[in-house]
Coordinates of C-alpha atoms in Angstrom, one line a residue:
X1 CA -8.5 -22.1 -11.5
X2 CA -8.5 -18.6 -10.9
X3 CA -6.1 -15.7 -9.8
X4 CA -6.2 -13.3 -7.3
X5 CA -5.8 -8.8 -8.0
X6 CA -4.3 -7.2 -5.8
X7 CA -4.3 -3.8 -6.6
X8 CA -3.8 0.0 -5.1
X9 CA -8.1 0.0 -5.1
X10 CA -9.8 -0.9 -2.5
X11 CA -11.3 -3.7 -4.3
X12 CA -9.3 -7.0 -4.9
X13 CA -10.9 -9.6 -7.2
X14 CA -10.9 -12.8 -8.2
X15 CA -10.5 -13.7 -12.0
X16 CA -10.9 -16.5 -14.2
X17 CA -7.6 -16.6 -15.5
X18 CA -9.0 -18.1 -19.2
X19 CA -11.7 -16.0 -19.4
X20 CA -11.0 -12.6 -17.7
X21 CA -14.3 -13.1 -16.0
X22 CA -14.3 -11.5 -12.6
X23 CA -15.8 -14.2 -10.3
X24 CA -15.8 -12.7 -6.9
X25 CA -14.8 -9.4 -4.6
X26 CA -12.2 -10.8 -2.2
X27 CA -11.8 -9.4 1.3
X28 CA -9.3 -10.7 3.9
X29 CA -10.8 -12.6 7.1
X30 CA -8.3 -10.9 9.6
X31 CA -7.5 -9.0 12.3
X32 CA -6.7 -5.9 10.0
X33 CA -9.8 -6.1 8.3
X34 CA -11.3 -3.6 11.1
X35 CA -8.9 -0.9 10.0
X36 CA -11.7 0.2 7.0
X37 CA -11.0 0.3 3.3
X38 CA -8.7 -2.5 2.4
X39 CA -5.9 -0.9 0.1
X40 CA -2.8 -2.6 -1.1
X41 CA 0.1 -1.8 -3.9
X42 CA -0.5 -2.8 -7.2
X43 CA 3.2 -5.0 -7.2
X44 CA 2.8 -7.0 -3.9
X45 CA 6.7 -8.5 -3.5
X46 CA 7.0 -12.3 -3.2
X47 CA 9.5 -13.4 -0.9
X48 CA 11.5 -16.6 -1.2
X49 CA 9.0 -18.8 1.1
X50 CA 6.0 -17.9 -1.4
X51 CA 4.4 -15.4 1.1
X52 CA 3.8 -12.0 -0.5
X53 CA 4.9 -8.7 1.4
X54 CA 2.0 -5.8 1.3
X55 CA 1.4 -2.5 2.3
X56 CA -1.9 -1.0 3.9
X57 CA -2.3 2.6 4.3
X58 CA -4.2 3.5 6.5
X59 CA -6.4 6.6 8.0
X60 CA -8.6 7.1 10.8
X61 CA -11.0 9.7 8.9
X62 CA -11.2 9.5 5.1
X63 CA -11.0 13.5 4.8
X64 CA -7.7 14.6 4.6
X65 CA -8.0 18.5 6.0
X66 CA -10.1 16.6 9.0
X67 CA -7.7 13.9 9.4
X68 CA -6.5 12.7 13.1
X69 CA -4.1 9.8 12.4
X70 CA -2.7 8.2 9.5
X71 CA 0.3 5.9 8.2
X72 CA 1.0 2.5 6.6
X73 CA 1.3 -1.2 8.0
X74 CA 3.2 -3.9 6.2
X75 CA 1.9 -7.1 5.9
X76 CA 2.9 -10.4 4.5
X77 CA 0.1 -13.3 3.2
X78 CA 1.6 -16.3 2.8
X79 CA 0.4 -19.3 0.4
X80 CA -0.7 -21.3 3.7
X81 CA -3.4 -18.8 5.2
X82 CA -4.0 -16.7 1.9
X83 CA -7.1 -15.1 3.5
X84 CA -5.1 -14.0 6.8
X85 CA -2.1 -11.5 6.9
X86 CA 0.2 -11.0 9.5
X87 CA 1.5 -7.3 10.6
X88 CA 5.3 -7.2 10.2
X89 CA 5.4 -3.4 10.9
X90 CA 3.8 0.4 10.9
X91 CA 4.3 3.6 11.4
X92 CA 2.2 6.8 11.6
X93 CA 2.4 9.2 8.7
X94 CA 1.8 12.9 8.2
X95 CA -0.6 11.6 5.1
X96 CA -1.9 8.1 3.7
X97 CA 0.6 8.0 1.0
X98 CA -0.3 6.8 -2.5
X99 CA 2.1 3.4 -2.9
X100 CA 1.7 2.0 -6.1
X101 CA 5.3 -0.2 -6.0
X102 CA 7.8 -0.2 -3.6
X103 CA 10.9 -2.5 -3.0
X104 CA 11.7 -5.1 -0.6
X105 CA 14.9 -6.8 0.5
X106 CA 15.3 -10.0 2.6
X107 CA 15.2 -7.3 5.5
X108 CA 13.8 -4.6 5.2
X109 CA 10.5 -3.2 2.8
X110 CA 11.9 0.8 0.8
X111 CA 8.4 3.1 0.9
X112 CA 8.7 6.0 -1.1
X113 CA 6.1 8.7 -0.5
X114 CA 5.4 10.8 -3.4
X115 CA 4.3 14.2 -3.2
X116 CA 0.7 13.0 -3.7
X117 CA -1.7 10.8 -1.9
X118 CA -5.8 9.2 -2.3
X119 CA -8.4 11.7 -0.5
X120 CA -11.0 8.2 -0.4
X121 CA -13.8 10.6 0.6
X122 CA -13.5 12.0 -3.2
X123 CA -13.7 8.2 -4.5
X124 CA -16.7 7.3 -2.0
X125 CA -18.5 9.7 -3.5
X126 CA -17.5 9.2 -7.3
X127 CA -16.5 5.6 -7.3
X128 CA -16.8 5.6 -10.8
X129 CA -13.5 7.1 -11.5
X130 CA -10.5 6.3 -8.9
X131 CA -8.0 9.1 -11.0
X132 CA -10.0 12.1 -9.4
X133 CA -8.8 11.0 -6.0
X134 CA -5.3 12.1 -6.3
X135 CA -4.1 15.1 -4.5
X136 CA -0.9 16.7 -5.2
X137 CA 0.2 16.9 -1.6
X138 CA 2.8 20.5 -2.7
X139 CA 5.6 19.8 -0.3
X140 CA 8.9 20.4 -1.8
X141 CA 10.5 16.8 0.0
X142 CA 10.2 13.5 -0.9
X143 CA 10.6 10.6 1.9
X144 CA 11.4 7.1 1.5
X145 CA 10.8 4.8 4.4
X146 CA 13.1 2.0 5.5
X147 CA 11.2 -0.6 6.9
X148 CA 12.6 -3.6 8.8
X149 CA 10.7 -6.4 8.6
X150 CA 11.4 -7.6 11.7
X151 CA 9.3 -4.9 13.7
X152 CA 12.1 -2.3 14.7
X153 CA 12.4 1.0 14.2
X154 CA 11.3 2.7 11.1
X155 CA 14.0 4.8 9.2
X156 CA 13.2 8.2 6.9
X157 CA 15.1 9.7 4.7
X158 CA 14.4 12.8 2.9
X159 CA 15.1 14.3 -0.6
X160 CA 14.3 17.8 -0.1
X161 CA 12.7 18.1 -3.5
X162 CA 10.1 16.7 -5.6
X163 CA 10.0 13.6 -6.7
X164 CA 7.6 11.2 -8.6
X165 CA 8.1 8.1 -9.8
X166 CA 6.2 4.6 -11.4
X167 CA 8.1 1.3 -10.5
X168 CA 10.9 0.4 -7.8
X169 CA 13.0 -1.9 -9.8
X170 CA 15.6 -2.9 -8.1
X171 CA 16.0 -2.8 -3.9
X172 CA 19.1 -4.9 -2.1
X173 CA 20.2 -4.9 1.5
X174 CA 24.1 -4.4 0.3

């Protein structure tokens, strides 16, 4: 047997799950693939038909002060097709945010973007050490995105402060 990492790098692995041996690299065989660097949360949500709901950001140079586009597609894998994901929505963002956790509901996936985000041209060129890719982005807001699952329209909402945190615990559609 083995288990799968997903994680918030843009390296998932396979492991040995009695050894802690890393086996393989994984990468995804879909569509999304030619979007670059595959990146992912650490805490993947499972929903209640096994598949697991994901979030990609996503940016179209890897230099932030050069950047043209950016944002963040959610994505489910399900147990059938573990090697394919299927887009369930995106949206464009002023920044790739960093997304370590986030919540999801039976409808909607909760984003919050922190004041902070991964400049990957730091960690292409020092890939030994992932921490010296965080920027502190130095806005004075905080926005969570409300994502429907279903592909409609994507709803912000801003705390005009700053805000950081680890772990989503709890989300609900009530």
């Amino acid at each position: 047997g083995q288990v799968r990492m997903l994680s918030d790098s843009p390296l998932f692995l396979d492991i040995d799950p009695f050894t802690l041996q890393v086996t393989s690299t994984f990468k995804y065989d879909d569509e999304m693939m030619k979007s670059g660097i595959p990146q992912g949360s650490a805490h993947p949500v499972k929903r209640k038909d096994g598949c697991l709901v994901n979030v990609m950001p996503w940016t179209s140079l890897n230099d932030r002060k050069h950047l043209s586009r950016s944002g963040v597609k959610v994505y489910e894998s399900c147990p059938a097709e573990p090697d394919k994901r299927r887009e369930l929505n995106s949206y464009e963002s002023t920044f790739p945010p960093y997304l370590h956790s986030f919540g999801v509901t039976e409808h909607f996936a909760i984003l919050p973007h922190q004041n902070a985000y991964i400049d990957m041209s730091v960690y292409m060129k020092n890939s030994t050490n992932f921490r010296d890719a965080f920027v502190e982005d130095g806005k004075q807001e905080f926005t969570i995105m409300i994502i429907p699952l279903d592909g409609s329209a994507v709803v912000p909402f801003t705390i005009h402060d700053k805000l950081y945190f680890v772990h989503v615990v709890h989300s609900s559609d009530y």
